[in-house]
XYZ file of C-alpha atoms in Angstrom:
581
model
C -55.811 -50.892 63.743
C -53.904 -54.115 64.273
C -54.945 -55.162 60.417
C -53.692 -51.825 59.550
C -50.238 -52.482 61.031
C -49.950 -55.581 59.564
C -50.276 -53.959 55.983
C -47.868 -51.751 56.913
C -45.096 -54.582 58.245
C -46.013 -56.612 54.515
C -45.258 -53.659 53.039
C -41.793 -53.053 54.644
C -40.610 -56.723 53.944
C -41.304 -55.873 50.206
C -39.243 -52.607 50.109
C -36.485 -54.479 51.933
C -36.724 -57.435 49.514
C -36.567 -55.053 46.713
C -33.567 -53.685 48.903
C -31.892 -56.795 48.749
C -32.624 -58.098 45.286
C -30.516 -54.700 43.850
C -27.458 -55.435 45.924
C -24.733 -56.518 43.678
C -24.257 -60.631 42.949
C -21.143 -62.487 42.456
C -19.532 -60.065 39.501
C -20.793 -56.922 41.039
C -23.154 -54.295 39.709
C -21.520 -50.782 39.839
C -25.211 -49.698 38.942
C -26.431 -50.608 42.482
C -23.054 -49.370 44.422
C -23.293 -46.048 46.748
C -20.549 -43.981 47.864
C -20.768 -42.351 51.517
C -19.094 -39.572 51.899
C -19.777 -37.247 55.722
C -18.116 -33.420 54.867
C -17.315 -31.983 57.888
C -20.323 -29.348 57.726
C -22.973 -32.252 57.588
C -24.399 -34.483 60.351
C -25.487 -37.110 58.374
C -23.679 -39.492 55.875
C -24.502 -38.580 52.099
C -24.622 -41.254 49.699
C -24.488 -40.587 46.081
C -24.726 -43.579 43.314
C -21.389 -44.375 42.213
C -21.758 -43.852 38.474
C -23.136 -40.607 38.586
C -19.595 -39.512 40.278
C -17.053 -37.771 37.871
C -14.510 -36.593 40.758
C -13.311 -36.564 44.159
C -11.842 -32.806 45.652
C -11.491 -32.345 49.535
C -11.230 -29.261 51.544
C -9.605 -28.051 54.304
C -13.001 -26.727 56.773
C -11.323 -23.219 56.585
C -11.423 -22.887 52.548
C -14.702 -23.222 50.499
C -14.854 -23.563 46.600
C -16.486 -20.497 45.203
C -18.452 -22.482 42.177
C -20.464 -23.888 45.844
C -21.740 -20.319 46.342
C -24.622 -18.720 43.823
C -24.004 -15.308 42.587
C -25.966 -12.719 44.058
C -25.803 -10.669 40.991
C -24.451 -11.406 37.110
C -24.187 -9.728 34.032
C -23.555 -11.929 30.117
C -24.405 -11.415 26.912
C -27.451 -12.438 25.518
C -27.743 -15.819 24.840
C -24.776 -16.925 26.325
C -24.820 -17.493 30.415
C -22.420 -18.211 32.986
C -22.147 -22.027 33.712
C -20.526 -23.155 37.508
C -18.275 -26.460 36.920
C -18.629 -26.005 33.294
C -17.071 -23.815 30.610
C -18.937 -21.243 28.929
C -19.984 -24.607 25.957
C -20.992 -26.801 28.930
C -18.111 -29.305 28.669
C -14.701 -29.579 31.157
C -12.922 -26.232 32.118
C -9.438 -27.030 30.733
C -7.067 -24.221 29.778
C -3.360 -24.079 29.512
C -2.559 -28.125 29.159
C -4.677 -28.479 32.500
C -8.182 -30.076 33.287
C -10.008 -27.447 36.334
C -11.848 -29.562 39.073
C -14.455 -26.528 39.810
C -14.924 -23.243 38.873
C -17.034 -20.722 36.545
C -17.436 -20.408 32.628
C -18.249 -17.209 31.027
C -18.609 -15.317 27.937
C -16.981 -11.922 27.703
C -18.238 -9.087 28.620
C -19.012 -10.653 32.719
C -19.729 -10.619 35.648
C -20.017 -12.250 38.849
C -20.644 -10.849 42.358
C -20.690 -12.936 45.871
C -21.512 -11.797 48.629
C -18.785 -12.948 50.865
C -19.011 -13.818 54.738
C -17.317 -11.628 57.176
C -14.604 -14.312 58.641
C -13.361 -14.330 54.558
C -9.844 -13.308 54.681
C -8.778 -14.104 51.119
C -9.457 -15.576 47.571
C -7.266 -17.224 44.881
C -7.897 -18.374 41.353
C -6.547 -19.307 37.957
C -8.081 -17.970 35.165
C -7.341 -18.521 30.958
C -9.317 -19.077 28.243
C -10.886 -22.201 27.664
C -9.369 -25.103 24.987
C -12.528 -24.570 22.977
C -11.191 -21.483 21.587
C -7.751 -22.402 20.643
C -5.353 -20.055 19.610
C -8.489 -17.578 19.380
C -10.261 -14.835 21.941
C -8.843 -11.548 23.735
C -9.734 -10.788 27.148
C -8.750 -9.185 30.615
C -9.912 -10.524 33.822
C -10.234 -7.860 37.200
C -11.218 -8.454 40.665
C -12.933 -6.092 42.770
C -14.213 -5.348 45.628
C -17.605 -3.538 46.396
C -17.154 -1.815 43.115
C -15.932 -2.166 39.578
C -15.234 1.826 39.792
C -13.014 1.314 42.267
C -9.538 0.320 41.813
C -9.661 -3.535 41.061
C -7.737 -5.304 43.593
C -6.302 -7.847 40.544
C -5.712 -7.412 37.273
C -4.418 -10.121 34.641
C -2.359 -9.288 31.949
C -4.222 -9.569 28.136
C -5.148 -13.316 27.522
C -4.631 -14.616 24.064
C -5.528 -17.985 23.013
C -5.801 -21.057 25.526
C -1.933 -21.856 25.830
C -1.447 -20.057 29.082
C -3.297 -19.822 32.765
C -2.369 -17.154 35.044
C -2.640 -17.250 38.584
C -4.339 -14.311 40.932
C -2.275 -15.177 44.057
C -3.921 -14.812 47.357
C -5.647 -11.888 47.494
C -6.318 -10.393 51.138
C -9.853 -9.552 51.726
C -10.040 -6.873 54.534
C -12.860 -7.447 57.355
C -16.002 -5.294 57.100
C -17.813 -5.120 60.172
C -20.456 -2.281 58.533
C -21.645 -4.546 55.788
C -20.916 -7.596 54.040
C -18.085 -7.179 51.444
C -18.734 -7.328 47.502
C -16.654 -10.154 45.582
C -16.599 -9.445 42.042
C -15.173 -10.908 38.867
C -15.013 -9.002 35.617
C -13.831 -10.175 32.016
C -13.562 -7.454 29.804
C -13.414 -8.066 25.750
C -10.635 -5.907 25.578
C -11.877 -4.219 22.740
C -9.595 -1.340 22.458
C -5.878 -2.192 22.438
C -5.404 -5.168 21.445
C -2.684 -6.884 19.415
C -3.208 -6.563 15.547
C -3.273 -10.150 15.766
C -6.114 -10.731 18.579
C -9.843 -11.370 17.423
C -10.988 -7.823 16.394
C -14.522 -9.189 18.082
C -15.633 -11.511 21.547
C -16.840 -14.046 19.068
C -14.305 -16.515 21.206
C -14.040 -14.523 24.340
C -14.862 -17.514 26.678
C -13.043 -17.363 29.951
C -12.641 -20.211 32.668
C -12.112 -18.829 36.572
C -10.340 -22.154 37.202
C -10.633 -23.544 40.563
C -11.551 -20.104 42.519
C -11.588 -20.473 46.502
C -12.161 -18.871 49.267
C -10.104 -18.810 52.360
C -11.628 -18.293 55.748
C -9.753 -16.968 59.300
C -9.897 -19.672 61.499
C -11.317 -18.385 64.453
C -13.567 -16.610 62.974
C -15.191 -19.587 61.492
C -14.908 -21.176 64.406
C -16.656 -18.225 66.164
C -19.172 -18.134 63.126
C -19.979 -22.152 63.078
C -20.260 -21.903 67.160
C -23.250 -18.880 66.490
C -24.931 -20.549 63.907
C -25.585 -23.731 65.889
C -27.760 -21.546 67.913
C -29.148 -19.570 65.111
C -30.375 -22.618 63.034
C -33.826 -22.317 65.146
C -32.134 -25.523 67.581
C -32.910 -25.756 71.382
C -29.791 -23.335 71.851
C -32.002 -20.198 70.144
C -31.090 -16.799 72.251
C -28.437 -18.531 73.972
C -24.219 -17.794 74.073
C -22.474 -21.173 73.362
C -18.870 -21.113 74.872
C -16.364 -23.578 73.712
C -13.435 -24.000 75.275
C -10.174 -24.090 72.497
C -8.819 -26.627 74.674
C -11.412 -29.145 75.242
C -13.270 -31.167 72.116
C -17.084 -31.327 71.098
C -18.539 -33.627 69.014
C -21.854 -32.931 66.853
C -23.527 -35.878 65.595
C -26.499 -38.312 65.275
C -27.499 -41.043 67.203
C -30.779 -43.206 65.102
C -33.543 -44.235 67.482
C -35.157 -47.034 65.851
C -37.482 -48.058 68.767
C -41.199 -48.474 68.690
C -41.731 -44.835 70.263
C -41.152 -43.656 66.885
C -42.883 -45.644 64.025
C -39.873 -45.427 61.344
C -36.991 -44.307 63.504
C -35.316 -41.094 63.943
C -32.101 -39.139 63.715
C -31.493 -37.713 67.193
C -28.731 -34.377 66.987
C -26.242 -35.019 69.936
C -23.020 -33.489 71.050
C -20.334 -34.299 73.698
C -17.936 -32.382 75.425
C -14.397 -33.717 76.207
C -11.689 -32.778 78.508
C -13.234 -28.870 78.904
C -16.999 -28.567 79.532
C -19.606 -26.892 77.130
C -21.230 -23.764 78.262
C -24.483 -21.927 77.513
C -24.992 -18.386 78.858
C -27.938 -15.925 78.705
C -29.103 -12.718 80.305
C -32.908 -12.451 81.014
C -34.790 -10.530 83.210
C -37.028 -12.754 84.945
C -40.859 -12.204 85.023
C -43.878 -13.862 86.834
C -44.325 -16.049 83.427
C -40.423 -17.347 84.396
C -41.083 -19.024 87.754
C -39.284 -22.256 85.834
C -36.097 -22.721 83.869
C -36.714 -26.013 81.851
C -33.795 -27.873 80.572
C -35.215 -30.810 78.246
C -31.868 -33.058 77.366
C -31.628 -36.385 78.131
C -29.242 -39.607 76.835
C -30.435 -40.397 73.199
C -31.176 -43.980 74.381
C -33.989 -42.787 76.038
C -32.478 -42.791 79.981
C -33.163 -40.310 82.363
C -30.232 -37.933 82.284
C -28.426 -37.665 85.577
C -28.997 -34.225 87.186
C -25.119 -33.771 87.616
C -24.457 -33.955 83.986
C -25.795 -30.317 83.385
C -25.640 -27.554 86.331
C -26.717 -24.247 86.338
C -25.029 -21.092 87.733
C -26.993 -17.892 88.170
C -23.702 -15.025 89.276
C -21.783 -17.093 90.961
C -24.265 -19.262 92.636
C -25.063 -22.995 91.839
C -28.309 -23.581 91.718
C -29.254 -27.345 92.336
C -32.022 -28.960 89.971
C -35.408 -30.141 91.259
C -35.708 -33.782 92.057
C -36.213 -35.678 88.968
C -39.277 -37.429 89.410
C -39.543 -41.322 88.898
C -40.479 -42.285 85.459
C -43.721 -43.457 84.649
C -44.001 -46.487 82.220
C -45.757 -44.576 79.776
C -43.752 -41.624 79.347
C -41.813 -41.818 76.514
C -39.549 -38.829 76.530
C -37.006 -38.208 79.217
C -37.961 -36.417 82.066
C -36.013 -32.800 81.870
C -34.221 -31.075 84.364
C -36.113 -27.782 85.931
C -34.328 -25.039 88.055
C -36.867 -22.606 90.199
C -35.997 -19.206 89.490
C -38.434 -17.685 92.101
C -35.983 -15.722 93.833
C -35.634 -14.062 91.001
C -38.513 -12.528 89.423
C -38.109 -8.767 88.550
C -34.597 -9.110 88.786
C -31.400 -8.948 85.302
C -29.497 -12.225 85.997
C -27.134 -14.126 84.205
C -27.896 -18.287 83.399
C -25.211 -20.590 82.478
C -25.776 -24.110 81.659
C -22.641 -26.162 81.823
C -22.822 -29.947 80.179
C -20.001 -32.022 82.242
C -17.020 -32.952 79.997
C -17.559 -36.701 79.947
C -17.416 -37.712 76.540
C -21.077 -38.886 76.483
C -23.842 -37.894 74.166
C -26.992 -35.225 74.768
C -29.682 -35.064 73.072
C -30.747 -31.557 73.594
C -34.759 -30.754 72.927
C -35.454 -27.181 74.114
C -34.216 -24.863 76.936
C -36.740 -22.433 78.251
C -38.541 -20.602 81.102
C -41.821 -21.158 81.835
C -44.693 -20.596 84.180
C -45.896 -23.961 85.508
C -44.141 -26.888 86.027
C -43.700 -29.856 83.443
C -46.118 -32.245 83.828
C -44.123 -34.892 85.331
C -42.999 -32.780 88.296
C -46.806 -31.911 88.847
C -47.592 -35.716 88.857
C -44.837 -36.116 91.151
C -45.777 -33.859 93.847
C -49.669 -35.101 93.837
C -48.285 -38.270 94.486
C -46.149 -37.217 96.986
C -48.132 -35.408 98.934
C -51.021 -38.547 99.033
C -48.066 -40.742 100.579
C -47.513 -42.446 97.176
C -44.234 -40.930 95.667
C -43.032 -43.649 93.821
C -46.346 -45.446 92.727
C -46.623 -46.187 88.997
C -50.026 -45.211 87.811
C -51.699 -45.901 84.563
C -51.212 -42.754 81.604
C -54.896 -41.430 81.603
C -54.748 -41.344 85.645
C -50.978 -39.962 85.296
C -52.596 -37.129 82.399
C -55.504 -36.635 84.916
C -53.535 -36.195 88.446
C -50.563 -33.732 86.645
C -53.254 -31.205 85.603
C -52.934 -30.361 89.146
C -56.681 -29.450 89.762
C -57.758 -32.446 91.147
C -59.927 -32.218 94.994
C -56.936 -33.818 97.564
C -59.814 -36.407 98.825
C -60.581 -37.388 95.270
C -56.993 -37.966 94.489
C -56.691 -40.277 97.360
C -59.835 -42.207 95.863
C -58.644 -42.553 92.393
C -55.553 -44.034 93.709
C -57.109 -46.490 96.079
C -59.364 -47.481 93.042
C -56.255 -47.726 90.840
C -54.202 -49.919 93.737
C -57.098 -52.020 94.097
C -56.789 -53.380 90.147
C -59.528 -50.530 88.563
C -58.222 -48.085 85.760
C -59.402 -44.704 86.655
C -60.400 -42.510 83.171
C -60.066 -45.577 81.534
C -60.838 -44.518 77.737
C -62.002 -46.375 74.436
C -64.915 -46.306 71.960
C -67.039 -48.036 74.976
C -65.995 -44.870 77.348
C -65.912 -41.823 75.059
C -62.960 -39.077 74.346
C -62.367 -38.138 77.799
C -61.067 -34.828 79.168
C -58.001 -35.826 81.501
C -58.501 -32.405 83.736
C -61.165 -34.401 85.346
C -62.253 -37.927 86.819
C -64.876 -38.851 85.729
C -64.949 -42.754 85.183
C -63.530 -46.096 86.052
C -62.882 -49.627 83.653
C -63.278 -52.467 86.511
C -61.751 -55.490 84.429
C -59.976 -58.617 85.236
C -57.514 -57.088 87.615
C -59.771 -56.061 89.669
C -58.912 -56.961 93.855
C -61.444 -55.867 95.825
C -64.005 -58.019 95.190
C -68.329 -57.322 95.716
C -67.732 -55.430 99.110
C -65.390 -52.616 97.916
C -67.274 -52.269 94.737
C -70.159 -51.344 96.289
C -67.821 -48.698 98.290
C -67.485 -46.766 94.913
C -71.155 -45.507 95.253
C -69.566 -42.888 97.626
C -67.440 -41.433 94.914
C -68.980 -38.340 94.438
C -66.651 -37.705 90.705
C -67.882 -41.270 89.525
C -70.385 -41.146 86.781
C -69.805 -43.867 85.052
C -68.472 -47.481 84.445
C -67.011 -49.964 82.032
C -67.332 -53.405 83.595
C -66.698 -57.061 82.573
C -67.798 -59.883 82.989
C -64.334 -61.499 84.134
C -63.926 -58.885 86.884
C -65.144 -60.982 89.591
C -68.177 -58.796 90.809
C -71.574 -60.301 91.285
C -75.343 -59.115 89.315
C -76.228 -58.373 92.722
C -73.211 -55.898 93.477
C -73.457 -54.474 90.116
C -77.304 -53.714 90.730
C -77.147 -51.664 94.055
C -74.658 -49.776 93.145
C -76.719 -48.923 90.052
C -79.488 -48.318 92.295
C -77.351 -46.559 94.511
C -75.905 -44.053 92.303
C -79.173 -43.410 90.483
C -80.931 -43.027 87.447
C -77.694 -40.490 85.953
C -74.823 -43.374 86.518
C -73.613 -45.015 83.668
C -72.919 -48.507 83.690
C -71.467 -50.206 80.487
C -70.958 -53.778 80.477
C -68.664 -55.982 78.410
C -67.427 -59.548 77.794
C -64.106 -59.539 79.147
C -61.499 -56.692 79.838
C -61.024 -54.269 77.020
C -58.297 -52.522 75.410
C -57.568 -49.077 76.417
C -56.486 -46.059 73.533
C -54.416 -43.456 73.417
C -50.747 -45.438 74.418
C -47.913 -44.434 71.869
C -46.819 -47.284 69.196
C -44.896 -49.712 70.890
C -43.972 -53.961 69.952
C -45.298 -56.956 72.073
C -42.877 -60.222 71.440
C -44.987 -63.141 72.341
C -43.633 -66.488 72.735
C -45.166 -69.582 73.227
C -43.388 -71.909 75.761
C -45.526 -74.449 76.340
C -46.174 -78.176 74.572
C -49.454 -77.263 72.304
C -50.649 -74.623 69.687
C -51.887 -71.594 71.071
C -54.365 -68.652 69.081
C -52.993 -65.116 70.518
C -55.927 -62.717 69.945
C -56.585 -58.543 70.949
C -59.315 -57.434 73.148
C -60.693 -54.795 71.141
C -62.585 -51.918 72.761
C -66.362 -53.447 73.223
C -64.436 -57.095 74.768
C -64.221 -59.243 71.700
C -61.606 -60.720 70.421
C -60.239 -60.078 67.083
C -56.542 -59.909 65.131
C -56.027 -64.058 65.765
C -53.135 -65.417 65.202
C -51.465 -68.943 65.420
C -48.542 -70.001 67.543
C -46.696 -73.073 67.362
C -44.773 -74.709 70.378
C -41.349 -72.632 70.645
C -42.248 -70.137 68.208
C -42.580 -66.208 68.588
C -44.337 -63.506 67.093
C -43.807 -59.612 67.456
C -47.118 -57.928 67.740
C -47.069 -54.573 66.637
C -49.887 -52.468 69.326
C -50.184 -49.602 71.665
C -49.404 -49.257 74.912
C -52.747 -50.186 76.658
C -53.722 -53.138 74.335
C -54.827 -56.334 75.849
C -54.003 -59.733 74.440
C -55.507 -63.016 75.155
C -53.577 -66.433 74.977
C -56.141 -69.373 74.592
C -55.919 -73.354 73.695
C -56.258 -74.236 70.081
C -58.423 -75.451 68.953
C -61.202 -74.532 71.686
C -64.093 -72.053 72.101
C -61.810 -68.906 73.330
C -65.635 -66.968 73.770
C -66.492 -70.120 76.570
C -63.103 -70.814 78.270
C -60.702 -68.508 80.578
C -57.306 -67.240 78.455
C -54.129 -69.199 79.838
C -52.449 -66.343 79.492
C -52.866 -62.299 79.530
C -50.901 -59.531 79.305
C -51.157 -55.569 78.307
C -48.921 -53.480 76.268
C -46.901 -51.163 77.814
C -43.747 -50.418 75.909
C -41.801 -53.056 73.763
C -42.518 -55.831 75.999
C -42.054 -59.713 75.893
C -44.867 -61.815 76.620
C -43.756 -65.817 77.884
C -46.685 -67.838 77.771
C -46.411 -70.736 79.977
C-alpha cells in the first residue's frame, strides 16, 4: 500500500511538472493562457483557453440570451437547418451595417419554439436578413405565443435585402400559471405579395434573429433560484428556504485539500448576513422520526457550534442534544440532532434558522431518523461507564456505538483499552472483523499492565482471541496460562513487534529527524515486519503518505533494526508530525 502511494505522489510531481513546463516564458505564450470567468449562476470559476475566445457579452442575472436555450420544437427546409450564433451559411450574423453577438440563423420557411419559464415577463430582438444575401431575399418575421393560429403578438414589416434591421421592441409575455407558455418565431417566404422586384423564390430567404433575449421579473427569479436550490437533489430537498430581502446570502465553494480526501474537494457553502436564513417544513412525525438530524458543520472541518443553527417547532425552541466530543478518527463533523419524541403522531411545523454571522456552512443532509447517529450512541456508552470524554481507538469507537454491547463487557474493553491494549484490533493477522461485537484484543508495545493483568484477561468471557508481540512486555510464562486457561478454542497469534492496524481513512505523517545521525524510518506492516524504508538525513523531513492506524519505526543507520529497539515510534492518526529526537 505504501509502494502504491508512492507511485501515485511520482506521478503527481510529473503532471505538475508538465503543469509548469506549459506556463508561458519570458515573451509569453497566448497558447498556454486561460481566462476565468465565474457567471453569477455558477459556483465554480470556468476557465476557457484564451484563443479559442471570439467575444466577451455580460448579462444582467434577470435577462438570459435566447441562442443559450435549445428549441423544443423546429421546423426548416430540407437541407438547410437552423444554426444558434451563426447565420443560416455558418459564418457571423451581420445585417444592416451591424455585426450580432448571439442569436439564431434560419432559412425561410421557420420555425423556432421555446418553452419559456414562468417568471419570463418579456422578449426583444432584432431581426434582418443576413449580408450573405445582399440586396436579395423576401421575408416576414411573426412572434407568437402558444400558437401560430393565433394572432401573432409581432409582426415585421416585408424585409428586402440586408440594408435594414428592425427591432421587435419589448414584447410583454403574460404569466401562465396553467402551463408553461409557447415562444415562437416564424419567417415566412412571403410568397404571395411581394414587390415585383423581390426574389419571386426563398432561394436567399436567410434570416438572422439578432441578439434575441429574454427578460425575467425579478422576484420571481429570485423566488425561482431560491426553489431550485432545494430542488437540485441538495441537503435542502422537501424543505421551504426563506430569504430575507433585507439580509445577504452567499453561495459558494470552499476546496478541502486535506488528507481526508485523497485529491481534494469542492465543499458548497453559504452564509447569511445581517438577516438569518430559514428552512421550514411540515411533517407529521412517526415512530421512524424519533430524531431530526442536522449534518452542517464549518468547511474546515470544526465542530459547528450548536448556536449557529436552532430549531423552532410552533413557537417553541427546541435546544440541540449535547454535541459529543470528537473522536480522533472521525473525520466528518459531528451534526446537530433535535429529539422529536414529544411529537410522534402529531402535524408540526420545523424551522431551521442558520445565525446571520457572515460565516460559511457546509450543509450535508437534513433528515429524521430512527436511531441516533453514531457518535451520540458512542457518547452515551461512554457516559454512562464514567468515561465521557475518553478518546478510544476507531474499531472500539465502531464497536461501542452499535449500542448492543453487555454494560460489564463495555467496562472491560475500556479497562483493556486504558491499560495500552487495542480492543477489535484488525489486520490481515486478525481477520475482517464485525464491529457489532468484541471479539479480540492486539496487546503491542503500549501495553501497561504488565504479566499480572494479562493473565486477568482469561476472565473475559467475549475474548477469543489475540494478536501479541514480542515487544509488549509479557512473559512465555504469562502468555502460556492464559492459553491454558482459556482453552483449546482461544486464539493466540504472535508477532515480532507491534503491527499496523487497517481500516483508518488516508491521512499524511511529516517525519522529521532532529537528531545528529542518519536515521531509516520504516512501516510495521500487518504480520510485524518492517517494510517501506526510507532514509533520513540530520534536519531533514519527509511526508509519509499512510492511514490512520499505521505504525512507523525510527531506527539507527546503519544497524540491525530486526535486533535493536526503534528510537522512536509513533502511529498515524490524522495528518500528524512526527519529531524524532
Amino acid at each position: 500500500s505504501l509502494a502504491r502511494e508512492q507511485a501515485r505522489y511520482s506521478e503527481q510531481l510529473e503532471l505538475y511538472k508538465q503543469r509548469l513546463d506549459a506556463l508561458p516564458g519570458p515573451n509569453g505564450n497566448p497558447d498556454s493562457w486561460q481566462h476565468m470567468l465565474q457567471p453569477a449562476w455558477s459556483l465554480d470559476p470556468l476557465w476557457v483557453p484564451f484563443n479559442t475566445i471570439r467575444m466577451r457579452w455580460s448579462f444582467a442575472p434577470e435577462t438570459l440570451p435566447l441562442s443559450r436555450v435549445l428549441p423544443t420544437k423546429t421546423v426548416s427546409p430540407a437541407m438547410l437547418s437552423w444554426r444558434a450564433d451563426r447565420n443560416a451559411g455558418g459564418g457571423l450574423l451581420r445585417s444592416g451595417g451591424l455585426l450580432g453577438g448571439w442569436g439564431f440563423g434560419v432559412h425561410a420557411y421557420s420555425e423556432l419554439s421555446f418553452t419559456l419559464p414562468p417568471a419570463v415577463r418579456s422578449f426583444q430582438t432584432r431581426l434582418g436578413l443576413d449580408r450573405m444575401v445582399d440586396s436579395g431575399g423576401c421575408v416576414r418575421a411573426r412572434v407568437y405565443l402558444g400558437s401560430t393560429k393565433t394572432k401573432p403578438l409581432y409582426e415585421s414589416p416585408l424585409l428586402i435585402g440586408s440594408g435594414k434591421t428592425t427591432d421587435t421592441g419589448a414584447i410583454r409575455i403574460p404569466s401562465s400559471p396553467d402551463s408553461p407558455p409557447k415562444l415562437i418565431l416564424q419567417v415566412d417566404p412571403a410568397n404571395r405579395n411581394h414587390p415585383p422586384d423581390a426574389d419571386p423564390l426563398n432561394i436567399r430567404d436567410k434570416l438572422d434573429w439578432i441578439e434575441p433575449q429574454l427578460t425575467f421579473d425579478a422576484a420571481a427569479l429570485r423566488s425561482e433560484v431560491a426553489r431550485n436550490i432545494v430542488s437540485r437533489g441538495g441537503p435542502w430537498r422537501g424543505w421551504t428556504p426563506s430569504l430575507d430581502k433585507r439580509g445577504v446570502y452567499a453561495w459558494g465553494n470552499h476546496y478541502d485539500g486535506s488528507a481526508r480526501y485523497e485529491r481534494g474537494l469542492f465543499l458548497p457553502t453559504v452564509r447569511a448576513k445581517v438577516q438569518p436564513l430559514k428552512l421550514s417544513r411540515e411533517i407529521t412525525v412517526s415512530s421512524d422520526d424519533k430524531w431530526l438530524v442536522v449534518d452542517v458543520g464549518y468547511p474546515d472541518g470544526r465542530n459547528i457550534d450548536a448556536k449557529a443553527v436552532s430549531l423552532r417547532i410552533g413557537e417553541k425552541e427546541i435546544p440541540a442534544e449535547k454535541i459529543p466530543v470528537r473522536q480522533w478518527w472521525r473525520r466528518r463533523t459531528v451534526p446537530l440532532v433535535y429529539s422529536l419524541d414529544n411529537y410522534i403522531g402529531k402535524k408540526i411545523k420545523l424551522e431551521l434558522t442558520q445565525r446571520p454571522d457572515d460565516k460559511e456552512l457546509y450543509w450535508r443532509a437534513v433528515g429524521t431518523v430512527k436511531w441516533l447517529p453514531g457518535a451520540y450512541t458512542l457518547k452515551h456508552v461512554l457516559e454512562a461507564s464514567g468515561k465521557g470524554d475518553m478518546q478510544v481507538s476507531r474499531g472500539l469507537g465502531r464497536t461501542l456505538q452499535s449500542g448492543r454491547i453487555n454494560k460489564s463487557y463495555v467496562l472491560e474493553a475500556l479497562e483493556v483499552y486504558r491499560l495500552g491494549g487495542r480492543v477489535t484490533f484488525c489486520n490481515a493477522a486478525t481477520g475482517q472483523l464485525r464491529y457489532e461485537y468484541l471479539y479480540g484484543a492486539m496487546i503491542g508495545c503500549d501495553w501497561s499492565g504488565g504479566d499480572k493483568t494479562f493473565e486477568k484477561l482469561k476472565d473475559l468471557k467475549w475474548l477469543r482471541m489475540i494478536v501479541i508481540s514480542k515487544d509488549c512486555g509479557v512473559s512465555d510464562g504469562a502468555i502460556a496460562r492464559l492459553k491454558s486457561a482459556k482453552g483449546a478454542d482461544f486464539v493466540i497469534r504472535q508477532v515480532h513487534r507491534t503491527p499496523s492496524a487497517w481500516g483508518g481513512m488516508s491521512c499524511v505523517v511529516t517525519a522529521r529527524n532532529r537528531r545528529s545521525d542518519d536515521v531509516l524510518i520504516s512501516l510495521s506492516h500487518d504480520w510485524g515486519g518492517l517494510t517501506g524504508h526510507r532514509l533520513l538525513k540530520p534536519g531533514a523531513e519527509i511526508k509519509l503518505h499512510a492511514h490512520e492506524g499505521y505504525r512507523f519505526e525510527a531506527h539507527k543507520h546503519p544497524g540491525d533494526y530486526n535486533k535493536t529497539p526503534p528510537i522512536s515510534r509513533t502511529v498515524a492518526s490524522g495528518d500528524t508530525t512526527w519529531e524524532i529526537k
